[in-house]
XYZ file of C-alpha atoms in Angstrom:
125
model
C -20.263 24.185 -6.567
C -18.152 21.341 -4.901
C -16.384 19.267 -7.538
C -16.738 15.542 -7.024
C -14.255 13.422 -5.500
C -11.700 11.988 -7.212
C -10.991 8.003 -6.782
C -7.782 7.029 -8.951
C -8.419 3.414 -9.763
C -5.404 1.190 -10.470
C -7.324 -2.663 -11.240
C -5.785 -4.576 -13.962
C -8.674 -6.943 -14.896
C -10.596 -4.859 -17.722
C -14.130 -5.926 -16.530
C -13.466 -5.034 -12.810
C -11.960 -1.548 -13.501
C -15.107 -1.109 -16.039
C -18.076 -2.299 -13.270
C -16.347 -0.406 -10.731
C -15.967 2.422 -12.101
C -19.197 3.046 -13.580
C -20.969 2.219 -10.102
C -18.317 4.647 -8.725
C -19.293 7.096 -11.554
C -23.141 6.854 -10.888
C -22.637 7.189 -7.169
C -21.180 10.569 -7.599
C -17.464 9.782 -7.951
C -15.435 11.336 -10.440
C -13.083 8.233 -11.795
C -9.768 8.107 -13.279
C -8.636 4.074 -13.989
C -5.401 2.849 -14.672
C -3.768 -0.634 -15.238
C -0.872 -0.888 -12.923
C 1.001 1.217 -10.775
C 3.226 2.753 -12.881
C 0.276 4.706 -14.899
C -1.124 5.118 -11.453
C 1.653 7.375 -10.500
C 1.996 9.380 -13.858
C -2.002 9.946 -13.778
C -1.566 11.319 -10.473
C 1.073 13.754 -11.111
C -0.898 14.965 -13.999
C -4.174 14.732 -11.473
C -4.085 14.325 -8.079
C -6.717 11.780 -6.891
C -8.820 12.764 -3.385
C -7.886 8.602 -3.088
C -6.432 5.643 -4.611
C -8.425 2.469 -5.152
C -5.749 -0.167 -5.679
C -5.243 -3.947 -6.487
C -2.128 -5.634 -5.062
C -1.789 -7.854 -8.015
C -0.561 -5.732 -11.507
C 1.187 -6.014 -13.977
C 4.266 -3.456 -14.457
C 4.083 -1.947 -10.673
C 2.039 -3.816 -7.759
C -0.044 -2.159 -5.262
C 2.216 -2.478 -2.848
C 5.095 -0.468 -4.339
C 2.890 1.975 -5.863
C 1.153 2.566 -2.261
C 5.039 3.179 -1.169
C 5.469 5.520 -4.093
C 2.291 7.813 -3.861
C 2.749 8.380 -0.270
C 6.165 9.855 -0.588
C 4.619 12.258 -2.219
C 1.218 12.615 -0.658
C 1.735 10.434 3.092
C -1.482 12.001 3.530
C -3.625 10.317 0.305
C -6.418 7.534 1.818
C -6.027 4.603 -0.084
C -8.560 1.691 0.099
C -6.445 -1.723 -0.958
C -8.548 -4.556 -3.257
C -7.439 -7.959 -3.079
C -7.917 -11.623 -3.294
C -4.504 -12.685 -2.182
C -3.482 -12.539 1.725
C 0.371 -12.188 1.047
C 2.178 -9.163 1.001
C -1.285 -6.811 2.587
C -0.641 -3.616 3.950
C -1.870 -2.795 7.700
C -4.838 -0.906 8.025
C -4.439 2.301 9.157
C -7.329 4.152 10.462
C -8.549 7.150 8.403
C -5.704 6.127 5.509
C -5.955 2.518 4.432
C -8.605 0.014 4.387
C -8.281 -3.331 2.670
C -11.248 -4.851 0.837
C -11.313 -8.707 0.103
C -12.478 -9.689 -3.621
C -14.798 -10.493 -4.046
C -16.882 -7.324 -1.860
C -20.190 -6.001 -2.504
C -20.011 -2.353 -4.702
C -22.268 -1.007 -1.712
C -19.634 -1.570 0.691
C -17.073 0.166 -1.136
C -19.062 3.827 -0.939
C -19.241 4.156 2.645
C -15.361 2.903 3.064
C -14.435 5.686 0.313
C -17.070 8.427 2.079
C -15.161 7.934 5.843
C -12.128 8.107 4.269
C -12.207 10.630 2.617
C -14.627 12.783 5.758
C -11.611 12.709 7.446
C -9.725 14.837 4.715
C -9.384 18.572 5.225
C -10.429 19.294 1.495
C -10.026 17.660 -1.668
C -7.547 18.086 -4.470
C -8.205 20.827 -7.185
């Protein structure tokens, strides 16, 4: 049996991280959330994430320094990007990065995590 994939969450507001990751959770996802980027990190040392699901805006450690800091150690890891604010975006990168603009519809965010993560060779143990 294939274990489900596993979407490392790093959204500061409380109520976001908690709606998203339930619909996450009842679509199949197995969910690990974190407040900033600097949890992010030590949560994925301890348990490397099949992808990160990031804000830009945190306190602690941005999205943007903690998308710099996972991929020096996994260049590889998709990442889909979660933002309000315009400033300081990464560039989408085909098959690794996707930005979402807050607010997005939950439904939208499955299919952008499922072709991400299709074009993965296998998933994390």
């Amino acid at each position: 049996m294939r274990e489900s994939p596993h979407v490392l969450l790093a959204e500061d507001e409380d109520l976001v991280a908690m709606v998203v990751a339930d619909f996450l959770e009842s679509e199949g996802f197995r969910v690990t959330v974190t407040h900033n980027g600097l949890t992010a990190i030590e949560a994925d040392a301890i348990d490397p994430a099949d992808l990160l699901l990031t804000d830009m805006r945190m306190p602690v450690m941005g999205g943007e320094a903690l998308i710099r800091l996972i991929r020096q150690r996994r260049p590889d890891l998709p990442v889909v990007v979660s933002t309000g604010f315009s400033e300081h975006i990464p560039v989408e990168e085909p098959g690794r990065l996707v930005v979402l603009r807050k607010p997005y519809s939950l439904s939208a965010l499955v299919p952008v995590i499922t072709a991400l993560l299709s074009g993965r060779t296998g998933l994390a143990s």
